[in-house]
PDB file of C-alpha atoms in Angstrom:
ATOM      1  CA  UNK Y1021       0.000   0.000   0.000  1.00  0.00           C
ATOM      2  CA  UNK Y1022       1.789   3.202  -1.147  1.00  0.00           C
ATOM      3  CA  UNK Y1023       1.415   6.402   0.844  1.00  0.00           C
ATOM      4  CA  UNK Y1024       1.750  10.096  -0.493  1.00  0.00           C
ATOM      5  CA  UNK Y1025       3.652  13.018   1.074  1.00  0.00           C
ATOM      6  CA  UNK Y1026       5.449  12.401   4.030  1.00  0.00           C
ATOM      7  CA  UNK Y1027       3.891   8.596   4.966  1.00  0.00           C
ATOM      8  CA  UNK Y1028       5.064   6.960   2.235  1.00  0.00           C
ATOM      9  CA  UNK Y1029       6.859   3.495   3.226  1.00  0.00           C
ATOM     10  CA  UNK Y1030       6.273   3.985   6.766  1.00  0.00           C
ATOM     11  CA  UNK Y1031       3.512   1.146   6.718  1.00  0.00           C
ATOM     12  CA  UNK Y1032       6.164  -1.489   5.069  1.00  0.00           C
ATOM     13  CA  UNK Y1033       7.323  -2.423   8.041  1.00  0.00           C
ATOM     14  CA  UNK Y1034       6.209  -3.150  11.981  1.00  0.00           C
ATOM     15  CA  UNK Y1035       9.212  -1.502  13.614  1.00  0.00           C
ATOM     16  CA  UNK Y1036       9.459   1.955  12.103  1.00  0.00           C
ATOM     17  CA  UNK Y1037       7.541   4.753  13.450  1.00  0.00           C
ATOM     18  CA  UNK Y1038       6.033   7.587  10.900  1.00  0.00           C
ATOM     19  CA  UNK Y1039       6.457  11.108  11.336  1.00  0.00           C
ATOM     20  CA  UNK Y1040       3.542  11.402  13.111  1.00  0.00           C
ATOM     21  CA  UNK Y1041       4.300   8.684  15.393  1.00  0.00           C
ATOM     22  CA  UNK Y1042       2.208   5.460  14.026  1.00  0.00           C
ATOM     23  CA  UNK Y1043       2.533   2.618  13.606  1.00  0.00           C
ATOM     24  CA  UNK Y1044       0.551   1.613  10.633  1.00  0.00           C
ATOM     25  CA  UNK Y1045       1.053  -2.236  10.439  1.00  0.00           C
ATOM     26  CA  UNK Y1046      -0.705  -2.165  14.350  1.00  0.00           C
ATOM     27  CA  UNK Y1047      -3.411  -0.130  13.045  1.00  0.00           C
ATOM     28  CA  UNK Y1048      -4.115  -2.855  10.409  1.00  0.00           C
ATOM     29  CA  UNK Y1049      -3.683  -5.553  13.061  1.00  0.00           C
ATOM     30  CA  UNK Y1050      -6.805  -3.525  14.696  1.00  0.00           C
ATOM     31  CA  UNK Y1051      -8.863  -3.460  11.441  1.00  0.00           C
ATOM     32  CA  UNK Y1052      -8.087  -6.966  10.850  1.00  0.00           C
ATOM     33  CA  UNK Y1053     -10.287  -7.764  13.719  1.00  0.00           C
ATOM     34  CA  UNK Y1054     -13.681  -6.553  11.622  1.00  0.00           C
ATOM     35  CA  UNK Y1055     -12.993  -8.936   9.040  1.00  0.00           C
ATOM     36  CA  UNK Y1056     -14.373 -11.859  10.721  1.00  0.00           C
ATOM     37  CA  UNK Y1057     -17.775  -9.597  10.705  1.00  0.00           C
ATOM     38  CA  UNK Y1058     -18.760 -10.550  14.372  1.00  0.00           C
ATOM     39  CA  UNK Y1059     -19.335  -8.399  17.630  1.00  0.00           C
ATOM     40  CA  UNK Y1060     -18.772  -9.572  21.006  1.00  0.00           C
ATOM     41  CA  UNK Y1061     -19.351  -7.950  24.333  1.00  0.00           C
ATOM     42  CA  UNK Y1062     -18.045  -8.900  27.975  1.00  0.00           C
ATOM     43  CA  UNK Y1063     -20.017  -7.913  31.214  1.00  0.00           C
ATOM     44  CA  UNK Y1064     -18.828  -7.749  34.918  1.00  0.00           C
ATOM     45  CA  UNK Y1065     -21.312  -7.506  37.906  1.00  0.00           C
ATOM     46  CA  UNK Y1066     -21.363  -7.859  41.715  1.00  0.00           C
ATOM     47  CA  UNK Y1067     -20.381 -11.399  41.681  1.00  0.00           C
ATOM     48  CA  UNK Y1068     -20.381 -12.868  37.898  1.00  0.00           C
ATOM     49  CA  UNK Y1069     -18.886 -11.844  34.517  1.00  0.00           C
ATOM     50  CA  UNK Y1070     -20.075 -13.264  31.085  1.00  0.00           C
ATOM     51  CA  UNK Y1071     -19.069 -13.218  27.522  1.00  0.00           C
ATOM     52  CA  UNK Y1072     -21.086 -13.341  24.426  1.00  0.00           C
ATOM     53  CA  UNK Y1073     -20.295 -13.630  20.675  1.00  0.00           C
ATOM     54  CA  UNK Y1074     -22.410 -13.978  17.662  1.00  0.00           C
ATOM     55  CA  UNK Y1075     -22.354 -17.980  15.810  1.00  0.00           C
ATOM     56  CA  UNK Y1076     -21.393 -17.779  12.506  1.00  0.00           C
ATOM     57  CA  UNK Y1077     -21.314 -21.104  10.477  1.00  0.00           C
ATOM     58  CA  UNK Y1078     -19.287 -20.232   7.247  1.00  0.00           C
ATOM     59  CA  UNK Y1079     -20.643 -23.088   5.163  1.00  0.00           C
ATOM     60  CA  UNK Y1080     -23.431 -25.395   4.989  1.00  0.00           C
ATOM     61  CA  UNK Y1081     -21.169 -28.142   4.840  1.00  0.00           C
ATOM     62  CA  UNK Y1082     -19.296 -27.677   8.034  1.00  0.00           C
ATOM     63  CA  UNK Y1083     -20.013 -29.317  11.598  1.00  0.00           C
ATOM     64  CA  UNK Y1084     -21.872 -26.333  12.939  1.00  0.00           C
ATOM     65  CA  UNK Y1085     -20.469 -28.207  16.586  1.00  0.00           C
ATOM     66  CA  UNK Y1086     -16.919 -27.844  15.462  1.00  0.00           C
ATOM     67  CA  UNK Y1087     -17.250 -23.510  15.074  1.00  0.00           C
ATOM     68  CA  UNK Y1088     -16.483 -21.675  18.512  1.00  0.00           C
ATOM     69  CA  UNK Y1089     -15.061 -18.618  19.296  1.00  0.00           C
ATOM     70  CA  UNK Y1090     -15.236 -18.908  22.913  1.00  0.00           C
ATOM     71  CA  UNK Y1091     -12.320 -20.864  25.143  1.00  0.00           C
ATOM     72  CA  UNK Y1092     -11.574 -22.458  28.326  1.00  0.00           C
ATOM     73  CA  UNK Y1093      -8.059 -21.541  29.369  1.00  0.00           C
ATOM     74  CA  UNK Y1094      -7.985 -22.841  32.685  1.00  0.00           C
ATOM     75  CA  UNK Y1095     -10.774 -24.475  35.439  1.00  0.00           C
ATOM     76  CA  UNK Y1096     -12.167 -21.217  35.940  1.00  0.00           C
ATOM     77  CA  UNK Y1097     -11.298 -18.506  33.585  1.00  0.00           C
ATOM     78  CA  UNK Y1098     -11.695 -18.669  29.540  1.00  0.00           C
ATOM     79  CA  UNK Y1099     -11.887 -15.840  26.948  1.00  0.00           C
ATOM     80  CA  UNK Y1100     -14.161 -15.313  23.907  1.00  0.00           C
ATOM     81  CA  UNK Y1101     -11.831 -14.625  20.685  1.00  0.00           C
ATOM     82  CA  UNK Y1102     -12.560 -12.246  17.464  1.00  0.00           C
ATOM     83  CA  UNK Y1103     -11.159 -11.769  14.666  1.00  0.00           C
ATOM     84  CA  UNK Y1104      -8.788 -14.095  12.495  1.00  0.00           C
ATOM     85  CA  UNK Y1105      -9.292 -17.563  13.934  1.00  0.00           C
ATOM     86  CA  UNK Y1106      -5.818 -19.101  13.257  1.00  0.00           C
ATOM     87  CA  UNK Y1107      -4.260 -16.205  15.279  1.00  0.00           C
ATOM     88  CA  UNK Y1108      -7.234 -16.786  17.687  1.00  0.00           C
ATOM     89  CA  UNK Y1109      -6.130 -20.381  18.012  1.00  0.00           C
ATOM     90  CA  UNK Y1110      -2.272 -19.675  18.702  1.00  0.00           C
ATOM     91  CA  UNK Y1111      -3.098 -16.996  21.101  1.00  0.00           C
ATOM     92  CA  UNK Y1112      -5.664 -19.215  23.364  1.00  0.00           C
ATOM     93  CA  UNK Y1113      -2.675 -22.350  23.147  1.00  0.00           C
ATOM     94  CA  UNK Y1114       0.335 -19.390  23.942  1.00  0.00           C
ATOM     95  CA  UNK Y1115      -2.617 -18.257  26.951  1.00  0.00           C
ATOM     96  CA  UNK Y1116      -3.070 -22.461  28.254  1.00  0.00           C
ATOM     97  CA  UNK Y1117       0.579 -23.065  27.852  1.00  0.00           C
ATOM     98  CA  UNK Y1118       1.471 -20.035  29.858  1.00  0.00           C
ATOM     99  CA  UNK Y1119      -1.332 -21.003  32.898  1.00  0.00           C
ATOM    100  CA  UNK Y1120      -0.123 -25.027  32.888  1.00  0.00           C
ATOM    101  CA  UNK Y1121       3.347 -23.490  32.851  1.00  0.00           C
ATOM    102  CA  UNK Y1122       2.656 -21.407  35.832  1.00  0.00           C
ATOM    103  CA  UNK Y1123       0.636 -23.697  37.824  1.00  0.00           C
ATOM    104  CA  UNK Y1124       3.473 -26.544  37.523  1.00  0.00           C
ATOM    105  CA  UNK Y1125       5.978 -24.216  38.897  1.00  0.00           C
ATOM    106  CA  UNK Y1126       3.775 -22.074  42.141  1.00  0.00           C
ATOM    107  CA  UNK Y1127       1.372 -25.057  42.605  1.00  0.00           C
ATOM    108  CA  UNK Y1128      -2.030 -23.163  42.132  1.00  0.00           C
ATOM    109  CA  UNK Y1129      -4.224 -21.443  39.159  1.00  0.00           C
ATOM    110  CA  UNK Y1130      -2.722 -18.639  37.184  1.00  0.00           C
ATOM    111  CA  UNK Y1131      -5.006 -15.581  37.736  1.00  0.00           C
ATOM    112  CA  UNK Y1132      -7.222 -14.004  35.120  1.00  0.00           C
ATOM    113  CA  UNK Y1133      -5.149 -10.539  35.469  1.00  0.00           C
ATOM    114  CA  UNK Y1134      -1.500 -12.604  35.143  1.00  0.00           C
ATOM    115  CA  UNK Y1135      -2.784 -14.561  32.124  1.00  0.00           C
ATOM    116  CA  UNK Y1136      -4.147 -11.222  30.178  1.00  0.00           C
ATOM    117  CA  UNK Y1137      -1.010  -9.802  31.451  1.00  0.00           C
ATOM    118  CA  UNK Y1138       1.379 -12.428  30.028  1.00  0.00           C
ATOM    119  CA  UNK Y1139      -0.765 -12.520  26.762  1.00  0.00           C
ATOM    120  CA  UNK Y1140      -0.573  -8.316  26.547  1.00  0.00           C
ATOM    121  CA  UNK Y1141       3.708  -8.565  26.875  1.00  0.00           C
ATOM    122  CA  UNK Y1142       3.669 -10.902  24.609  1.00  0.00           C
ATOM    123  CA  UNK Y1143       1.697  -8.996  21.853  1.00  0.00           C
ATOM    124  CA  UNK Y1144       3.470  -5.450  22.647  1.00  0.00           C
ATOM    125  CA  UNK Y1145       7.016  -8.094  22.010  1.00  0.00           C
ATOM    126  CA  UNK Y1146       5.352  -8.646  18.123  1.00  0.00           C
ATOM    127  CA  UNK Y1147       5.411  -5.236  17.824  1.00  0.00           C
ATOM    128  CA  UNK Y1148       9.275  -4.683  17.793  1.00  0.00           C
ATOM    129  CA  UNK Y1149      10.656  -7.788  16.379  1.00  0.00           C
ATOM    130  CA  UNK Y1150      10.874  -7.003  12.353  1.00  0.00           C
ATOM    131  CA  UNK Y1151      10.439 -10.740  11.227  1.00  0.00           C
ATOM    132  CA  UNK Y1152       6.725 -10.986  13.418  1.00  0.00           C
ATOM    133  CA  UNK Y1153       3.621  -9.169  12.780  1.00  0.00           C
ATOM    134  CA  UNK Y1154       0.852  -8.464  15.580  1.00  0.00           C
ATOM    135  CA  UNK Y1155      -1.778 -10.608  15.823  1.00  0.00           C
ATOM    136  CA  UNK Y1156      -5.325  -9.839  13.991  1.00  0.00           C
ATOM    137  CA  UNK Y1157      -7.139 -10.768  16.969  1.00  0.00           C
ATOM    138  CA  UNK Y1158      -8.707  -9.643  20.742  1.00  0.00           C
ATOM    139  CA  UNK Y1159      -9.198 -11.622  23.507  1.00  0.00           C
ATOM    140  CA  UNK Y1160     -11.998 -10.794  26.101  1.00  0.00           C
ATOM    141  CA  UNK Y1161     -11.138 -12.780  29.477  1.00  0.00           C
ATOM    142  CA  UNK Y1162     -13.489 -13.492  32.291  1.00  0.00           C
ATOM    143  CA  UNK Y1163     -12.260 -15.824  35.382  1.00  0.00           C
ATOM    144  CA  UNK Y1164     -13.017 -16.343  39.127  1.00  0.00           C
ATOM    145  CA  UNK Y1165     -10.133 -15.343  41.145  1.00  0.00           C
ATOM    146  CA  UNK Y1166     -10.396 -16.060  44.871  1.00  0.00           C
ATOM    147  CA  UNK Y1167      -9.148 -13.084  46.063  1.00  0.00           C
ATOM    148  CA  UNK Y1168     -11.185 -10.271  43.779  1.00  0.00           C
ATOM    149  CA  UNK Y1169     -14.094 -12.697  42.401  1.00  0.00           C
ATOM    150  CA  UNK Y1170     -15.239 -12.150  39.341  1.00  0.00           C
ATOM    151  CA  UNK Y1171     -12.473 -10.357  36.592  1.00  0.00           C
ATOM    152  CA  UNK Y1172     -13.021  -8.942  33.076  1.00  0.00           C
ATOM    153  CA  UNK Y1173     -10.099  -8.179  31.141  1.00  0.00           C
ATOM    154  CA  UNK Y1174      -9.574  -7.266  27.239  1.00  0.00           C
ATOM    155  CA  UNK Y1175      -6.050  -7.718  25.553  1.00  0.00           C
ATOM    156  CA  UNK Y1176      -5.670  -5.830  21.886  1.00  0.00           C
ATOM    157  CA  UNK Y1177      -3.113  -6.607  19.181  1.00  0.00           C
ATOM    158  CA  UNK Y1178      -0.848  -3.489  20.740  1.00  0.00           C
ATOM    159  CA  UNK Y1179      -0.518  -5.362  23.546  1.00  0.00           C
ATOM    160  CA  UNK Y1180      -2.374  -3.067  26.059  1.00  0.00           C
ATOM    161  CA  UNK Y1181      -4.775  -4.779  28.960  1.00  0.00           C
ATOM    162  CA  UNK Y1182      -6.927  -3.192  31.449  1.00  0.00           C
ATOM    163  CA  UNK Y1183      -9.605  -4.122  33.462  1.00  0.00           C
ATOM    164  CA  UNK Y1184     -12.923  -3.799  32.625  1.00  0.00           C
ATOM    165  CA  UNK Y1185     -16.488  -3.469  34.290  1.00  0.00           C
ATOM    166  CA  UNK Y1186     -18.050  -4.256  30.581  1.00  0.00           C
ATOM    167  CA  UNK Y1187     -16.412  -4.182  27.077  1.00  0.00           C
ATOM    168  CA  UNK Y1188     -16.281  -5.201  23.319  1.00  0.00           C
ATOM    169  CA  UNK Y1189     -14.394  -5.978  19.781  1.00  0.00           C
ATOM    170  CA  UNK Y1190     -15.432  -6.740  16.573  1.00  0.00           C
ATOM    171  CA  UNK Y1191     -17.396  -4.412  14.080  1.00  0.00           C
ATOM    172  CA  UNK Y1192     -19.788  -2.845  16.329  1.00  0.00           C
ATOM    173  CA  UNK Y1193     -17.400  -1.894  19.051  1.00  0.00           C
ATOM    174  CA  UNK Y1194     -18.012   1.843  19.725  1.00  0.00           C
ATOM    175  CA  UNK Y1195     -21.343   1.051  19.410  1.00  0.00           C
ATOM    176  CA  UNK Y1196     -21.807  -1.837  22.294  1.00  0.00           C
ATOM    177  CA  UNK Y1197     -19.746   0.390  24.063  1.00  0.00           C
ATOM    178  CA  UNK Y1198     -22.096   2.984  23.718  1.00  0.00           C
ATOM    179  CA  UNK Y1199     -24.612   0.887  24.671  1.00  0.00           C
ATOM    180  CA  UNK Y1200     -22.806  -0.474  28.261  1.00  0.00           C
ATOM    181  CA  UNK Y1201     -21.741   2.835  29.287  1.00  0.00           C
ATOM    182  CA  UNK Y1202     -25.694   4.014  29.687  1.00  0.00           C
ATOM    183  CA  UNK Y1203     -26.430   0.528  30.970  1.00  0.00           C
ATOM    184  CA  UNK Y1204     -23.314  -0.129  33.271  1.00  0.00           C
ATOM    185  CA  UNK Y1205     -24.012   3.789  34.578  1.00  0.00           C
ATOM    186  CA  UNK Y1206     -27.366   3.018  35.666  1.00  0.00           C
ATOM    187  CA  UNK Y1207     -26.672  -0.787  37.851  1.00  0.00           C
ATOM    188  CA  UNK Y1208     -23.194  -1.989  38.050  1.00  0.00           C
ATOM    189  CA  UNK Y1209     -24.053  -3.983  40.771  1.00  0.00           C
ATOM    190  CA  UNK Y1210     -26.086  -6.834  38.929  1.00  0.00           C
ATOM    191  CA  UNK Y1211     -26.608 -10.404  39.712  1.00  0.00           C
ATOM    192  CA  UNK Y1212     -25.781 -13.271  37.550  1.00  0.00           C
ATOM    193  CA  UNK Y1213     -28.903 -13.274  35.968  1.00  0.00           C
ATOM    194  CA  UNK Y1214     -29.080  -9.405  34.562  1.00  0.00           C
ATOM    195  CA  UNK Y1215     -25.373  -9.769  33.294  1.00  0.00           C
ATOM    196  CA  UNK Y1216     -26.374 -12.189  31.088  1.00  0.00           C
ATOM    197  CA  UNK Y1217     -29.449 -10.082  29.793  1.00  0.00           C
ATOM    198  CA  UNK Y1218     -27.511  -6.736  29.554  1.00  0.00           C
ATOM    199  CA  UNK Y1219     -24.882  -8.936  27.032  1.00  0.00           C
ATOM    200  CA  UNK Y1220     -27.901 -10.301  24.682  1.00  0.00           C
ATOM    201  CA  UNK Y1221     -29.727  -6.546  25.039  1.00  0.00           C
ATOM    202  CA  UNK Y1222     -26.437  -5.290  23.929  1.00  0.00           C
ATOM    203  CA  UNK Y1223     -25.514  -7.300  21.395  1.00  0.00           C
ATOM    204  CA  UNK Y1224     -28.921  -7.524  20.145  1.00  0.00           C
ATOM    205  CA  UNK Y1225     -29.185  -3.620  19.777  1.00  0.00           C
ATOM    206  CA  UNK Y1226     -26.768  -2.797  18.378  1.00  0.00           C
ATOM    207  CA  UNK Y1227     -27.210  -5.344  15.437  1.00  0.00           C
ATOM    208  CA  UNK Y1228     -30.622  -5.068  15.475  1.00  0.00           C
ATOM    209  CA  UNK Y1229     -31.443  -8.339  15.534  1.00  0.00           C
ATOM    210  CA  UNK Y1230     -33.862 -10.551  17.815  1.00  0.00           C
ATOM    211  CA  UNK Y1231     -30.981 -14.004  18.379  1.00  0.00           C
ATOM    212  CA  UNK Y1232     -32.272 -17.341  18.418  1.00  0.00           C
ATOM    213  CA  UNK Y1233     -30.463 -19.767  20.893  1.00  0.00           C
ATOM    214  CA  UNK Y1234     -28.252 -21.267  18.001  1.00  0.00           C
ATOM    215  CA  UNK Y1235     -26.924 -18.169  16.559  1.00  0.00           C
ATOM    216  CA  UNK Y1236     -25.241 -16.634  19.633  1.00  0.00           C
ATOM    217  CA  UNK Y1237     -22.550 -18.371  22.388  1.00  0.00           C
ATOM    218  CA  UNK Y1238     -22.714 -17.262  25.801  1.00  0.00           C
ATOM    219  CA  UNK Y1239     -19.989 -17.975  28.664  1.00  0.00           C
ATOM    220  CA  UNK Y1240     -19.918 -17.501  32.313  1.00  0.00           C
ATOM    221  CA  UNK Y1241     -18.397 -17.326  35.640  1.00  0.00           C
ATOM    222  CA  UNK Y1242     -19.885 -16.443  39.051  1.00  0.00           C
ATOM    223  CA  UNK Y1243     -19.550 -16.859  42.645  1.00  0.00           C
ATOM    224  CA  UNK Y1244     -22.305 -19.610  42.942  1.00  0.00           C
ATOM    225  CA  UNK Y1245     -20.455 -22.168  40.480  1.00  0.00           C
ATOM    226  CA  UNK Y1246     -16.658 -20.256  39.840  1.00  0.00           C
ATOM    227  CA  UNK Y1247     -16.317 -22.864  37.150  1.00  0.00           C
ATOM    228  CA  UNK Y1248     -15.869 -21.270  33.728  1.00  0.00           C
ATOM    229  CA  UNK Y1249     -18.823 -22.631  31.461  1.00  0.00           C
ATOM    230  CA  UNK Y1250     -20.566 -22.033  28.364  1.00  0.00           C
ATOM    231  CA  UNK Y1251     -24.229 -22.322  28.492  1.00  0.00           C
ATOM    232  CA  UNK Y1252     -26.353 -24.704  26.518  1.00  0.00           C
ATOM    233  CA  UNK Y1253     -28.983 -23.734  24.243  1.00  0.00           C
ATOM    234  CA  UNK Y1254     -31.708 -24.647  26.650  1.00  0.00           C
ATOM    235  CA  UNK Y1255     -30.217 -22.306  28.933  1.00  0.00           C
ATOM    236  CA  UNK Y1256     -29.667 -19.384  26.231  1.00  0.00           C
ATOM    237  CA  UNK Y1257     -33.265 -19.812  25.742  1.00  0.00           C
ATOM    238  CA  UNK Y1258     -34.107 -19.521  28.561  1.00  0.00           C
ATOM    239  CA  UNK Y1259     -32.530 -16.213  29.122  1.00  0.00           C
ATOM    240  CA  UNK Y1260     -33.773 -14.996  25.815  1.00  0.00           C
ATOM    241  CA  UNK Y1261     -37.456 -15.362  26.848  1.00  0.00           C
ATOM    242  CA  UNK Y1262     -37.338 -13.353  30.522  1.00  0.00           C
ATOM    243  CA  UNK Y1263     -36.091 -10.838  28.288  1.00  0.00           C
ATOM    244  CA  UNK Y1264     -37.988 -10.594  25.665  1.00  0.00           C
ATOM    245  CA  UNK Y1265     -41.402 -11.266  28.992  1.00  0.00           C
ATOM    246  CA  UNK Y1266     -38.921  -8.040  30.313  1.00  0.00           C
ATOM    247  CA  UNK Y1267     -39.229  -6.009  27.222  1.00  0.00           C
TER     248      UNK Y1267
END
């Protein structure tokens, strides 16, 4: 891609900064994450944390069972993936190797906030090593952690992580964001139970689209049962219809 003025040749390569101080092959790595076309949204409440990403089945012919973009890293945290899914893949393996890793050498569970940490250096590394390229994916993390309960972390291709008490990537991102701020401002203090309906109102808004059961994947984690878990499509369902009774 050729640049006029000024710009020109500065996006050829990951380690050279332009005039202006970009770095243009990071800034692709972040609008590489729309091309998968999906939206997903994280919520944090009093004692629970969910994730929730749209279900995409790319051709008739593939096992619709086989397509997820939602992980289990450890017993009780996991992450929800978007963007490219072969860089998806390597980052949740780099995130399970890092937690076994850790957990063979201190004895106990790698925390939510270590693993997105880990995961963030290593990013931020791809972005000064000329011969690697960032990765065109963002991981959304939820986990249990004994000590602060429920977590909600997001970890971009820069290699920045922070905390969060809801989030999103994908294509409608400023939108759900949007969205959470109003929702987040009015009760961040809600039970299991509401932070699974404020990610389906969210995601559902701002696509305008009413889900069925089979087109979305939902994950949580909460004090009741710290186990990270996805939830079936009965349960989806279930969810679905005290909101819509709701609305």
């Amino acid at each position: 891609m050729s640049r006029g003025g000024s710009s020109a040749g500065f996006d050829r390569s990951i380690t050279i900064f332009s005039p202006e101080g970009r770095l243009y092959q990071v800034e692709y790595a972040f609008k590489a994450i729309n091309q998968s076309g999906l939206t997903s949204i994280g919520v944090r409440g009093k004692d629970s944390a969910c994730v929730i990403t749209q279900r995409k089945i790319p051709d008739k012919l593939v096992d619709e069972e086989t397509v997820s973009h939602i992980y289990r890293v450890t017993k009780h945290s996991g992450c929800v993936m978007t963007g490219m899914i072969a860089d998806s893949d390597m980052q949740v393996s780099r995130a399970r190797y890092e937690a076994a890793d850790f957990k063979y050498n201190y004895g106990y569970e790698m925390p939510p906030d270590m693993i997105s940490k880990r995961l963030a250096d290593i990013g931020q590394s791809y972005t000064q090593i000329a011969h690697m390229r960032p990765l065109g994916c963002c991981l959304i993390m939820i986990g249990w952690d004994e000590e602060k309960g429920a977590q909600l972390y997001r970890v971009d291709p820069a290699g920045f992580f922070c905390g969060f008490r809801a989030c999103s990537a994908g294509t409608k991102q400023i939108e759900s964001n949007n969205y959470l701020e109003k929702k987040i401002k009015k009760n961040s203090m809600m039970n299991e139970s509401e932070v699974i309906q404020t990610a389906i109102a969210a995601l559902s808004s701002v696509l305008a689209v009413d889900f069925k059961p089979s087109e979305i994947e939902i994950a949580v984690v909460s004090e009741s049962n710290p186990a990270f878990r996805k939830l079936s499509e009965t349960e989806i369902d279930e969810q679905l219809n005290i909101l819509a009774e709701r609305d």
